């Protein structure tokens, strides 16, 4: 999860943070990271399940950890106006959704 020192430099730049996929739930880490980027409290955000199934997302990361896959898998979705990418190795990348629209 982001630390207090991980403040976003600019909204148009990617914000990258990590979580420990062995101990932390990806869905919770994403909510906390997005809240930090947009300057909100996690409880004030819309439910993550409005855009992605949290249990499926957590299972995606947990499965990659269990099988010890040598590759890294990722999924992207839009949540609270930002694009969120989560990788099976615990990296979360957040960027402004309008900067990726063509």
mmCIF file with all atom_site columns, C-alpha atoms in Angstrom, residues 8 10 14 42 65 80 85 88 91 98:
data_model
loop_
_atom_site.group_PDB
_atom_site.id
_atom_site.type_symbol
_atom_site.label_atom_id
_atom_site.label_alt_id
_atom_site.label_comp_id
_atom_site.label_asym_id
_atom_site.label_entity_id
_atom_site.label_seq_id
_atom_site.pdbx_PDB_ins_code
_atom_site.Cartn_x
_atom_site.Cartn_y
_atom_site.Cartn_z
_atom_site.occupancy
_atom_site.B_iso_or_equiv
_atom_site.pdbx_formal_charge
_atom_site.auth_seq_id
_atom_site.auth_comp_id
_atom_site.auth_asym_id
_atom_site.auth_atom_id
_atom_site.pdbx_PDB_model_num
ATOM 1  C CA . UNK A 1 8  ? 1.333   11.616  -6.561  1.00 0.00 ? 8  UNK A CA 1
ATOM 2  C CA . UNK A 1 10 ? 1.215   14.818  -11.173 1.00 0.00 ? 10 UNK A CA 1
ATOM 3  C CA . UNK A 1 14 ? 1.744   7.130   -13.789 1.00 0.00 ? 14 UNK A CA 1
ATOM 4  C CA . UNK A 1 42 ? -10.988 4.860   0.874   1.00 0.00 ? 42 UNK A CA 1
ATOM 5  C CA . UNK A 1 65 ? 1.376   -16.825 -6.452  1.00 0.00 ? 65 UNK A CA 1
ATOM 6  C CA . UNK A 1 80 ? -12.942 6.506   -10.005 1.00 0.00 ? 80 UNK A CA 1
ATOM 7  C CA . UNK A 1 85 ? -3.371  -1.789  -13.712 1.00 0.00 ? 85 UNK A CA 1
ATOM 8  C CA . UNK A 1 88 ? 0.291   -10.585 -10.291 1.00 0.00 ? 88 UNK A CA 1
ATOM 9  C CA . UNK A 1 91 ? 2.552   -3.811  -8.706  1.00 0.00 ? 91 UNK A CA 1
ATOM 10 C CA . UNK A 1 98 ? -8.330  10.835  -19.912 1.00 0.00 ? 98 UNK A CA 1
#
